[in-house]
PDB file of C-alpha atoms in Angstrom:
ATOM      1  CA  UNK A   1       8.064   9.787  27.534  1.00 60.00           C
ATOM      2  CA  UNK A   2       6.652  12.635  25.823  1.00 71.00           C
ATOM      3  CA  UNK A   3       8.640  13.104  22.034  1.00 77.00           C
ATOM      4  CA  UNK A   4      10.321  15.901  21.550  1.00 80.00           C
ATOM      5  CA  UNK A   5       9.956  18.686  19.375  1.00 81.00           C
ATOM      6  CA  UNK A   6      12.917  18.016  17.079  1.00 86.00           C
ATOM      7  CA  UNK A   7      12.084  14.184  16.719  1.00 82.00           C
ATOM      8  CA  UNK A   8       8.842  15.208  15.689  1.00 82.00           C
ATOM      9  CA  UNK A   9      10.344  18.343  13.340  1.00 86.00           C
ATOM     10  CA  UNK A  10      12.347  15.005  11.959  1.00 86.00           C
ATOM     11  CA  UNK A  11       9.294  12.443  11.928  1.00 86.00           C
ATOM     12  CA  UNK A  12       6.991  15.054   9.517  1.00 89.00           C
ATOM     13  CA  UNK A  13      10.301  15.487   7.720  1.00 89.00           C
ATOM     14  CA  UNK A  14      10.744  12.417   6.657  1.00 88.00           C
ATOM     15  CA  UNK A  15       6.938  12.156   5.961  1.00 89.00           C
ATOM     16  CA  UNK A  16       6.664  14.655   3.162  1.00 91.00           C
ATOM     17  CA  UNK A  17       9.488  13.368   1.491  1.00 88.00           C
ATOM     18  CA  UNK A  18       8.021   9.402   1.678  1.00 87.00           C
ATOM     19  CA  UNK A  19       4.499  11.077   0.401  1.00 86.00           C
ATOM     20  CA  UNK A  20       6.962  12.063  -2.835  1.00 86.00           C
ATOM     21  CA  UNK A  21       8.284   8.409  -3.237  1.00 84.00           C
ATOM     22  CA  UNK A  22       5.539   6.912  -2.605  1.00 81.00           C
ATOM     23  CA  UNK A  23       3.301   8.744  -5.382  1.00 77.00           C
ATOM     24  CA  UNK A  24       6.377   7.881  -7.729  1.00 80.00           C
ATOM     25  CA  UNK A  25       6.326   4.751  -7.593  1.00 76.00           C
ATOM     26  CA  UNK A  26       2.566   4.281  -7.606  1.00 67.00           C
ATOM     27  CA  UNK A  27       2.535   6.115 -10.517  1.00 64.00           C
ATOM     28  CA  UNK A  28       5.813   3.909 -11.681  1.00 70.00           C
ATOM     29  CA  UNK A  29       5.908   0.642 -10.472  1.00 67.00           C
ATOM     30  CA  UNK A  30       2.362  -0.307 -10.029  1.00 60.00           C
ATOM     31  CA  UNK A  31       3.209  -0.397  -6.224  1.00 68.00           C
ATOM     32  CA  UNK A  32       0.640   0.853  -3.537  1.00 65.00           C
ATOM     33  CA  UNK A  33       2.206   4.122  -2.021  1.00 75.00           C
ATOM     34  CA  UNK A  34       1.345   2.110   1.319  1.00 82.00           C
ATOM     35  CA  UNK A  35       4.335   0.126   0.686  1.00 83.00           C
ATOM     36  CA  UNK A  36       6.348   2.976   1.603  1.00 85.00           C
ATOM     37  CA  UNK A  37       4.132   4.592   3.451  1.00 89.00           C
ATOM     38  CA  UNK A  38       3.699   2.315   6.068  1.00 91.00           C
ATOM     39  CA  UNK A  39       7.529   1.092   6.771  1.00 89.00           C
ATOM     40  CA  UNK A  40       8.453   4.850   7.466  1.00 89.00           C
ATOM     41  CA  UNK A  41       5.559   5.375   9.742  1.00 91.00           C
ATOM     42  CA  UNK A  42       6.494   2.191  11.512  1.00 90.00           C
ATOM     43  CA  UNK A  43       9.910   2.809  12.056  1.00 87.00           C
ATOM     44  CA  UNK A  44       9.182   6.775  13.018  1.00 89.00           C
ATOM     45  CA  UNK A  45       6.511   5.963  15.508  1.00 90.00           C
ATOM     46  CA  UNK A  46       9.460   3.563  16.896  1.00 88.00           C
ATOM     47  CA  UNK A  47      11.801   5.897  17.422  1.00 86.00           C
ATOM     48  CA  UNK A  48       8.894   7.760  19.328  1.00 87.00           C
ATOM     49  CA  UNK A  49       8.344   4.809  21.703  1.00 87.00           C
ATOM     50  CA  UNK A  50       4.645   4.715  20.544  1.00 89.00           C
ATOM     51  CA  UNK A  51       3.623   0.937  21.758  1.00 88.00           C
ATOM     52  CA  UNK A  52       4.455  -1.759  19.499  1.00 82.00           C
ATOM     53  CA  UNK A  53       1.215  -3.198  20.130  1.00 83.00           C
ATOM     54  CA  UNK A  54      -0.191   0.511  18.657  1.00 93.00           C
ATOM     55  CA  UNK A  55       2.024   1.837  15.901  1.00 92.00           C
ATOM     56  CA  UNK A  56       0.914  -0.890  13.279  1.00 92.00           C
ATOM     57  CA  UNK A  57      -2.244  -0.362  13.288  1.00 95.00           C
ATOM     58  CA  UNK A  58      -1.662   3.158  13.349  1.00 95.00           C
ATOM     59  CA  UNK A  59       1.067   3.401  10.270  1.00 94.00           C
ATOM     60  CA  UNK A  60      -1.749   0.791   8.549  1.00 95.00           C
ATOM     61  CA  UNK A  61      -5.014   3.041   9.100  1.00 95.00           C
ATOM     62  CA  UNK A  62      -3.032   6.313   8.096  1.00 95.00           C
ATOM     63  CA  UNK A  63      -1.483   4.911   4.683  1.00 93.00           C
ATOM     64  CA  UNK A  64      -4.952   3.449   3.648  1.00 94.00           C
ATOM     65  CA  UNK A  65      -6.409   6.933   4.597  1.00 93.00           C
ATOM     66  CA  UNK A  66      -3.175   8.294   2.054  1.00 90.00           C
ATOM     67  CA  UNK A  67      -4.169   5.712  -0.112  1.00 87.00           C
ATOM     68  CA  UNK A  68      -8.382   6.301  -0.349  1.00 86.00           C
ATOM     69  CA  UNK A  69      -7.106   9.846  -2.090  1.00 83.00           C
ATOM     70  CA  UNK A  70      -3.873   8.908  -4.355  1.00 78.00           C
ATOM     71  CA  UNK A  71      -4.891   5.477  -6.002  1.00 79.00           C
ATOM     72  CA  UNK A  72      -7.899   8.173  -7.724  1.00 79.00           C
ATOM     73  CA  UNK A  73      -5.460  10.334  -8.290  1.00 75.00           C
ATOM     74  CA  UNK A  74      -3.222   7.938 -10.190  1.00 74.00           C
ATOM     75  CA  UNK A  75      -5.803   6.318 -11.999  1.00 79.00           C
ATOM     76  CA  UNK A  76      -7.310   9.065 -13.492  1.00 81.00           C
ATOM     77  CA  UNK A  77      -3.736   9.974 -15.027  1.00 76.00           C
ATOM     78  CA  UNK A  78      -3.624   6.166 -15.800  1.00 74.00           C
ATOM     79  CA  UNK A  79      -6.839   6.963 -17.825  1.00 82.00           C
ATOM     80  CA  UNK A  80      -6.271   9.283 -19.316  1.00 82.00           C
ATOM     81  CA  UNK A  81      -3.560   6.971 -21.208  1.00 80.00           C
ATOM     82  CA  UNK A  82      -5.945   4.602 -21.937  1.00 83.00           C
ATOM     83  CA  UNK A  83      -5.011   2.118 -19.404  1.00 81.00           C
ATOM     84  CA  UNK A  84      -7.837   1.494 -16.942  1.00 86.00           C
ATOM     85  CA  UNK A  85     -10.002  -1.407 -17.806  1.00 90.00           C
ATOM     86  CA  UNK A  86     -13.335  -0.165 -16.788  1.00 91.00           C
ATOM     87  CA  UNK A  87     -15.043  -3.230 -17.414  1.00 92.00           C
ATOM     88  CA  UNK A  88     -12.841  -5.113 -15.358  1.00 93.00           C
ATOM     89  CA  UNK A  89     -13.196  -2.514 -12.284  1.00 91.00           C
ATOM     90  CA  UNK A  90     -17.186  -2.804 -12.445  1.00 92.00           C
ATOM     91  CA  UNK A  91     -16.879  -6.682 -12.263  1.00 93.00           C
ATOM     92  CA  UNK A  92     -14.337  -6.697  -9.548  1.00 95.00           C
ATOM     93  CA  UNK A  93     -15.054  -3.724  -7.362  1.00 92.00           C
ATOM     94  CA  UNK A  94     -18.208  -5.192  -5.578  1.00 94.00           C
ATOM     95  CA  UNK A  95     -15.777  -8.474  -4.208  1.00 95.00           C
ATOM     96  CA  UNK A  96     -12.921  -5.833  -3.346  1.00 95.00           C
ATOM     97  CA  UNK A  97     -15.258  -3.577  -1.115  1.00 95.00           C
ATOM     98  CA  UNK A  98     -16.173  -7.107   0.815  1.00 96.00           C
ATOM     99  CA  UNK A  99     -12.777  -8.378   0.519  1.00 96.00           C
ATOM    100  CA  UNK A 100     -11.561  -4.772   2.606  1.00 96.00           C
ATOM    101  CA  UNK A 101     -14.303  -4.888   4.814  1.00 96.00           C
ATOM    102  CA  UNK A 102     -13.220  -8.684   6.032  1.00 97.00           C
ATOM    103  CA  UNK A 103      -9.484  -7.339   5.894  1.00 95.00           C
ATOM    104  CA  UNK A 104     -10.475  -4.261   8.232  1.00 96.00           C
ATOM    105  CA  UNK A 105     -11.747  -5.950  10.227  1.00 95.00           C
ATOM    106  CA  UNK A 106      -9.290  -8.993  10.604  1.00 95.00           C
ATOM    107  CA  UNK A 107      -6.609  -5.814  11.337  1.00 94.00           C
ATOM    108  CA  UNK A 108      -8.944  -4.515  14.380  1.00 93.00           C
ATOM    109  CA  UNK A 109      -8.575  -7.662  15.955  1.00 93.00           C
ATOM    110  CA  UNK A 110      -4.463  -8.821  15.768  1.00 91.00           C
ATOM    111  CA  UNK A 111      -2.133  -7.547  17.796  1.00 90.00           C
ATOM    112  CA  UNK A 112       0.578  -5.446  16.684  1.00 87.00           C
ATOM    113  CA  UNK A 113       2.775  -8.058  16.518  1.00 88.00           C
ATOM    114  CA  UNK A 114       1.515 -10.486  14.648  1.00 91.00           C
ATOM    115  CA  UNK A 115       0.280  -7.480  12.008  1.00 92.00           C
ATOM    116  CA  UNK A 116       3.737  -6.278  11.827  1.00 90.00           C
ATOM    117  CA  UNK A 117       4.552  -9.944  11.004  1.00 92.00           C
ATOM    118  CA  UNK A 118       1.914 -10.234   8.192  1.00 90.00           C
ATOM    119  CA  UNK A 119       3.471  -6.618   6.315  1.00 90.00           C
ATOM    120  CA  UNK A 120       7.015  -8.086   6.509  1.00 90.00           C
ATOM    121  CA  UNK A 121       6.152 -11.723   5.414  1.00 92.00           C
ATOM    122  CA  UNK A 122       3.805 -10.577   2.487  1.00 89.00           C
ATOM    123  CA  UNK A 123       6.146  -7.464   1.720  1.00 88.00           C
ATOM    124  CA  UNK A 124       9.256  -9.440   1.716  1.00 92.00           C
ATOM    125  CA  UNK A 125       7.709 -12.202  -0.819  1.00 90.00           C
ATOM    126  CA  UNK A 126       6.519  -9.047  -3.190  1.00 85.00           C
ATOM    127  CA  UNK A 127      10.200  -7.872  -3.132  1.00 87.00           C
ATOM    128  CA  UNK A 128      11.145 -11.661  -4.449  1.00 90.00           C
ATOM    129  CA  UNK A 129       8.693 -11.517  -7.068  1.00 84.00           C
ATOM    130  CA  UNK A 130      10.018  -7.779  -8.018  1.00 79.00           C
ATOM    131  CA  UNK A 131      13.398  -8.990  -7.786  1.00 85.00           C
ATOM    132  CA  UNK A 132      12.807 -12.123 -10.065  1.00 86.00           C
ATOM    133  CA  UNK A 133       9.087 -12.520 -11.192  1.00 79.00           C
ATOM    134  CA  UNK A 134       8.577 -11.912 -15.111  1.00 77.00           C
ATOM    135  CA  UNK A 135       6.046 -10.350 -17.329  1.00 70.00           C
ATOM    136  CA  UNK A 136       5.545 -13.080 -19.349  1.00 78.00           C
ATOM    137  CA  UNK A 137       4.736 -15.120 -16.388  1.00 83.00           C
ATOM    138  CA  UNK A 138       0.851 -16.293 -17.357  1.00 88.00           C
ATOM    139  CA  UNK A 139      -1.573 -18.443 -15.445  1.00 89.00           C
ATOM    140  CA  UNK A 140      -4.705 -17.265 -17.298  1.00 88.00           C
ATOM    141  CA  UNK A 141      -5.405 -15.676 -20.820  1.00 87.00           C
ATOM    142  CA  UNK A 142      -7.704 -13.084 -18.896  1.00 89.00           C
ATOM    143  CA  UNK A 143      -9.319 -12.314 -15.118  1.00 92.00           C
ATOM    144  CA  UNK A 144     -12.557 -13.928 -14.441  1.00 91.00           C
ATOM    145  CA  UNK A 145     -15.460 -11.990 -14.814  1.00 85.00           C
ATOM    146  CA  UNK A 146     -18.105 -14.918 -13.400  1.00 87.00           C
ATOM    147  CA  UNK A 147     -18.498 -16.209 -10.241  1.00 90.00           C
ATOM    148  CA  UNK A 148     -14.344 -17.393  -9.636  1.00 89.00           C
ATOM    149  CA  UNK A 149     -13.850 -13.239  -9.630  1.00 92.00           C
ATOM    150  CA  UNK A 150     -15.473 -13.314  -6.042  1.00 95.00           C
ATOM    151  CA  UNK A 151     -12.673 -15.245  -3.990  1.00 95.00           C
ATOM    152  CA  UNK A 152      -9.705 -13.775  -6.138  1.00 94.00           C
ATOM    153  CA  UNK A 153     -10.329 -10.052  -5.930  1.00 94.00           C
ATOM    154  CA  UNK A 154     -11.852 -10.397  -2.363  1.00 96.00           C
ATOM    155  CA  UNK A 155      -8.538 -12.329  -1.777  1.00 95.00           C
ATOM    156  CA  UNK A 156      -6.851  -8.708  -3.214  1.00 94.00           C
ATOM    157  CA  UNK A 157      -8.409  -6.782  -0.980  1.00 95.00           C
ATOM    158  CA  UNK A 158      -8.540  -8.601   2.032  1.00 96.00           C
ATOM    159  CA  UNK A 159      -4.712  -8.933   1.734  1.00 93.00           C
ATOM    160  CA  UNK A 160      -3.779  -5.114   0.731  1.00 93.00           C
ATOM    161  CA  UNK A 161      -5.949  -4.177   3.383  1.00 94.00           C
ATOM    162  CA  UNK A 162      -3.950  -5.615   6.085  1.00 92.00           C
ATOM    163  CA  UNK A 163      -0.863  -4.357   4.893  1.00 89.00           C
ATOM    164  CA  UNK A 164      -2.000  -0.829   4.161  1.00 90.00           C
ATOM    165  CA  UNK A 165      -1.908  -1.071   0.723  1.00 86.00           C
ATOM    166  CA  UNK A 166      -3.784   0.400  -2.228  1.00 80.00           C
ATOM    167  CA  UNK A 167      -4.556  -2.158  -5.284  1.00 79.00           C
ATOM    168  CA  UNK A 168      -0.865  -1.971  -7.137  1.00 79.00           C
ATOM    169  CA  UNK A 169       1.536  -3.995  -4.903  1.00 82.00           C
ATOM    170  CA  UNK A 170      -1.369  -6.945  -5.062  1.00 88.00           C
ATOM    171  CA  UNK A 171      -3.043  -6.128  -7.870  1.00 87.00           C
ATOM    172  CA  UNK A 172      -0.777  -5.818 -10.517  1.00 83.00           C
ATOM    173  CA  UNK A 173       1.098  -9.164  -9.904  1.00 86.00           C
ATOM    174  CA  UNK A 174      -2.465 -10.997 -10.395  1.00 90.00           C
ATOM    175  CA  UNK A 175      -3.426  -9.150 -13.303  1.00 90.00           C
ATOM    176  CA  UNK A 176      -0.522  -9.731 -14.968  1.00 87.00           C
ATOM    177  CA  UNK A 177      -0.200 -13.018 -13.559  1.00 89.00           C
ATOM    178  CA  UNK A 178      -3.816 -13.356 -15.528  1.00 92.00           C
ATOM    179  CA  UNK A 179      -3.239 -12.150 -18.590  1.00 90.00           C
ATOM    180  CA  UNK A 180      -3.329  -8.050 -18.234  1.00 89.00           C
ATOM    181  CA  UNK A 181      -0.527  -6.336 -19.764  1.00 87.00           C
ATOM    182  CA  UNK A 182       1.513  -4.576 -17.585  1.00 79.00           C
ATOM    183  CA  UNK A 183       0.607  -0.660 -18.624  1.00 78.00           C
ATOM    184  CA  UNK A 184      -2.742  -1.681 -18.210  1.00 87.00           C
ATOM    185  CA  UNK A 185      -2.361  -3.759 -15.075  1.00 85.00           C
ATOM    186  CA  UNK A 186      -0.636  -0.813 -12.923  1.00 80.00           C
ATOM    187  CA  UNK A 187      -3.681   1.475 -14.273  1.00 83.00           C
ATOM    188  CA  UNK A 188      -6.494  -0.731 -13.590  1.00 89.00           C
ATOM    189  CA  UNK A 189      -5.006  -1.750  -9.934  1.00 87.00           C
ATOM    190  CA  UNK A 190      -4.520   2.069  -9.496  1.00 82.00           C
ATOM    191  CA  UNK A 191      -8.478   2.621  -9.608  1.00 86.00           C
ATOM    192  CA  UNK A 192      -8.969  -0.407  -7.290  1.00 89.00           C
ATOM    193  CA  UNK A 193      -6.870   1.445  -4.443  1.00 87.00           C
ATOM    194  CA  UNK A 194     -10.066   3.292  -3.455  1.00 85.00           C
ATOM    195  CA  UNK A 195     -12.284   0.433  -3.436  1.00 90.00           C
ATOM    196  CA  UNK A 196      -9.565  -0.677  -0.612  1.00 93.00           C
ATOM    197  CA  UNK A 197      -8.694   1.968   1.091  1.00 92.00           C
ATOM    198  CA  UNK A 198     -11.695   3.895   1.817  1.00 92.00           C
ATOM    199  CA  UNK A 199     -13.577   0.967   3.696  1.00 94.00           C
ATOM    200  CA  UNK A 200     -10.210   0.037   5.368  1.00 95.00           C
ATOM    201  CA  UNK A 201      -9.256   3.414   6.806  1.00 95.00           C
ATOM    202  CA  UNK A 202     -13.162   4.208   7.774  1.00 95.00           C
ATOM    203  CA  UNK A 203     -13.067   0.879   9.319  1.00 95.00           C
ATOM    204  CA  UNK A 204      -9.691   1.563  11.215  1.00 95.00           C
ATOM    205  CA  UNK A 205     -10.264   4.874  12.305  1.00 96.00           C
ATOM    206  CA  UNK A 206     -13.776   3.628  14.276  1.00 96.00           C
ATOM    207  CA  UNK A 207     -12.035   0.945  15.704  1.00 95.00           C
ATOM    208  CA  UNK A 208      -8.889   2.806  17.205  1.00 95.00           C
ATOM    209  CA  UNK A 209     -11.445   5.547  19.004  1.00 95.00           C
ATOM    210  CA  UNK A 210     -10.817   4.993  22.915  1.00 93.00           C
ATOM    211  CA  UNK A 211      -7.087   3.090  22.301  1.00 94.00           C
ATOM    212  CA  UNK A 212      -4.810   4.240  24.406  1.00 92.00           C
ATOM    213  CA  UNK A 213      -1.306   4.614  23.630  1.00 91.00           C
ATOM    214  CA  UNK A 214      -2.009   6.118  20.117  1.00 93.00           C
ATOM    215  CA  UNK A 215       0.992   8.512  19.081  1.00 90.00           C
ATOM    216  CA  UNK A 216       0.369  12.590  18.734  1.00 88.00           C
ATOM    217  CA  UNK A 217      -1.695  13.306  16.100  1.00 92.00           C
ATOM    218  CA  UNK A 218      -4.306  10.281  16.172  1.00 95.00           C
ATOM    219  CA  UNK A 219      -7.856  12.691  16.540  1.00 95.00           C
ATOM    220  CA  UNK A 220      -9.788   9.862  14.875  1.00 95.00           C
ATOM    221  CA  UNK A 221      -9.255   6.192  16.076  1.00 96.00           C
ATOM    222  CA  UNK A 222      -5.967   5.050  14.573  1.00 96.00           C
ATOM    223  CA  UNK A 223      -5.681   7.198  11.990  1.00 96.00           C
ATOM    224  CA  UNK A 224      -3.114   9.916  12.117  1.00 95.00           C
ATOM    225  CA  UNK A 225      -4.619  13.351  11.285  1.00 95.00           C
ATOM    226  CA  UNK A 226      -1.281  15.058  11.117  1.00 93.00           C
ATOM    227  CA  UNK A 227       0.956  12.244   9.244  1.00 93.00           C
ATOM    228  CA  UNK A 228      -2.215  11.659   6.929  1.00 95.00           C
ATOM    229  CA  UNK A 229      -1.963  15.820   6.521  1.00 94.00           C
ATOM    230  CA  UNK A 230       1.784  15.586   5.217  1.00 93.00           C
ATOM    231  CA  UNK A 231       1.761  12.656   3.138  1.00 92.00           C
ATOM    232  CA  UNK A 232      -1.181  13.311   0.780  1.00 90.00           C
ATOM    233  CA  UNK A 233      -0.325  16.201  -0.846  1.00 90.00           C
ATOM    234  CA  UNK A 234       3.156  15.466  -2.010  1.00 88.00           C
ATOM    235  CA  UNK A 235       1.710  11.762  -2.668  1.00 84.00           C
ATOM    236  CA  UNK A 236      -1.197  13.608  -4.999  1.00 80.00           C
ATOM    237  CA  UNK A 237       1.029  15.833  -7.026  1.00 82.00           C
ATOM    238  CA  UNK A 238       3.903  13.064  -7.230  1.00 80.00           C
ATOM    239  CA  UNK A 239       1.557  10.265  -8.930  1.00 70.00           C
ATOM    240  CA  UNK A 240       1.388  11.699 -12.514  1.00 74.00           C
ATOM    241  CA  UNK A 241       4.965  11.348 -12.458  1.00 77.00           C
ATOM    242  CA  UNK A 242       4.936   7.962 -12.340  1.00 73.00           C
ATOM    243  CA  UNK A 243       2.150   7.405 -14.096  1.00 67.00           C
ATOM    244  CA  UNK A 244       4.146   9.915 -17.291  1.00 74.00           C
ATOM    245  CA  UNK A 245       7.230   7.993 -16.798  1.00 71.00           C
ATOM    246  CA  UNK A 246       5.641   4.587 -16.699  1.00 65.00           C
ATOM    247  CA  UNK A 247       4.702   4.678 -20.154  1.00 64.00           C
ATOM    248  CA  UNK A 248       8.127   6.553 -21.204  1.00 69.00           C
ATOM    249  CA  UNK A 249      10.722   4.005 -19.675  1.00 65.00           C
ATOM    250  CA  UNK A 250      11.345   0.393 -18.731  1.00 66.00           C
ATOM    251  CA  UNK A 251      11.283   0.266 -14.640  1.00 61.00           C
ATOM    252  CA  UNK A 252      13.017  -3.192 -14.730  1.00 72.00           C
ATOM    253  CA  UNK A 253      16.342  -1.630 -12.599  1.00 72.00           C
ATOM    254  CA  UNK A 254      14.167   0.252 -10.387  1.00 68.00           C
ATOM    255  CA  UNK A 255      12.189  -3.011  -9.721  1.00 74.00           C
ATOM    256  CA  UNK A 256      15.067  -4.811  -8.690  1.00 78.00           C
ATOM    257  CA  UNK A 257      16.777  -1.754  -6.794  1.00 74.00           C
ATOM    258  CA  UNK A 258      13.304  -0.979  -5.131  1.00 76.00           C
ATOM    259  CA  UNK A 259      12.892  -4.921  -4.392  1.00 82.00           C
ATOM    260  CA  UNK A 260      16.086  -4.728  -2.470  1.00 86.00           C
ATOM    261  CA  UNK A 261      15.190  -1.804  -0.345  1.00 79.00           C
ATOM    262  CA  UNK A 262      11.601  -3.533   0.275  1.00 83.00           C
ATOM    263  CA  UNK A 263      13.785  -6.579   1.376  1.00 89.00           C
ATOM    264  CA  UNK A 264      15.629  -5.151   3.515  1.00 89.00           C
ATOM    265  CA  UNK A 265      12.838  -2.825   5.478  1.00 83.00           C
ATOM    266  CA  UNK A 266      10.681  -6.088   5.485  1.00 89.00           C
ATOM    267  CA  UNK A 267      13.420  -7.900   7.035  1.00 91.00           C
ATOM    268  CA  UNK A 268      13.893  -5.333   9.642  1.00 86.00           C
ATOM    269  CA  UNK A 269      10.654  -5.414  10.947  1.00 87.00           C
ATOM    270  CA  UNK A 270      10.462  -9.113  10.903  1.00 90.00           C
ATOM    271  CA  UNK A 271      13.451  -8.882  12.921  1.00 89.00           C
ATOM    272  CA  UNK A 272      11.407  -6.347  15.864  1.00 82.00           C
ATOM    273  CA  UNK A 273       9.562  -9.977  16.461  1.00 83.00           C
ATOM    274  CA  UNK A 274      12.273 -11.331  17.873  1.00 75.00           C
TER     275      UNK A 274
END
């Protein structure tokens, strides 16, 4: 059944206003504006009827291709504060790229269900560690430069890619987890979104050319020309926000109230497996 005009009027809607959260809390939280990103897409390409066995890997390729823009975006305001570690992105980068390119093309090869289970299982366990992981939580003094940087940061990528995810909803738990302080982990993840994204959504777009069953507005592959068209630009001029009013407040509240919403969309989609 073809949608109609007002649930599409609602779908781009509720697009532009996720594209405004989601470069918030980018900016913010250190989170990937795929986090959001890709829930609402999920959930509005539902209410569509788009095939379940489609609409993943369609909300997935369309947030990375949000993603590939905003994570520069953000980091440049992140460096501009001082908080990107350069060094760090040079040494890591290289493994990230690979990491994406194994995630990309893991994603072309699931079905939709078992991708939708991967976001809810991997974004239900980041709400948890929102919800109750701490700063001071240390497993390293600092990230490995050497030869151990190859299986963690390819580990980064391979895992945001699959969820649609820039480098902050990974990335800044492992930094932190290894020693980076917080300001500087949510900066330095921020300028490993690209790295991701562009690879993943490239990948994703070729590999969705010829599926059928893709929603209106998927002109390349699985990515969504028109959904990609609304979210970016409210994403773009939202991330400084965050990124100001990360280094102006403590975002321990929102953490926990944004943990609970990720819960409870990660839950819901975990529940569509049934």
């Amino acid at each position: 059944m073809e949608p109609t005009a007002s649930q599409l009027a609602l779908l781009g809607a509720t697009l532009i206003a996720a594209g405004v959260v989601a470069g918030v809390l980018a900016g913010l939280l250190g989170v990937g504006g795929g986090i959001v990103v890709v829930p609402v897409l999920y959930h509005g390409f539902s209410q569509l009827g788009v095939d379940p066995d489609v609409r993943t890997h369609v909300a997935v390729a369309t947030s990375l291709a949000t993603v590939a823009v905003t994570a520069l975006r953000s980091a440049r305001s992140h460096h501009a504060r001082g908080a990107v570690d350069t060094a760090l992105l040079s040494a890591w980068g290289p493994a990230i790229v690979l990491g994406s390119l194994l995630g990309t093309a893991v994603v072309a090869a699931l079905g939709g269900r078992a991708l939708t289970g991967v976001f809810g299982t991997v974004a239900l366990l980041v709400a948890l560690h929102m919800a109750f992981g701490r700063e001071s939580w240390r497993i390293a003094d600092a990230p490995p430069i050497g030869r151990a940087r190859w299986p963690l940061a390819g580990a980064v990528g391979f895992v945001s890619v699959m969820m649609g995810l820039g480098g902050g909803t990974v990335g800044v738990p492992t930094l932190t987890l290894l020693g980076v302080p917080m300001h500087r982990a949510v900066g330095t993840a921020a300028g490993l979104g690209s790295a991701i994204a562009i690879p993943g959504a490239l990948g994703l777009a070729i590999a969705g050319i010829g599926v059928a069953g893709r929603p209106p507005g998927c002109w390349i592959g699985y990515l969504n020309v028109i959904g990609f068209a609304l979210i970016t630009p409210t994403t773009w001029l939202a991330a400084p926000l965050g990124a100001r009013f990360a280094h102006a407040v403590s975002p321990r509240t929102l953490r926990r109230g944004f943990a609970f919403f990720l819960a409870i969309v990660s839950l819901r989609m975990l529940l569509d497996l049934r």
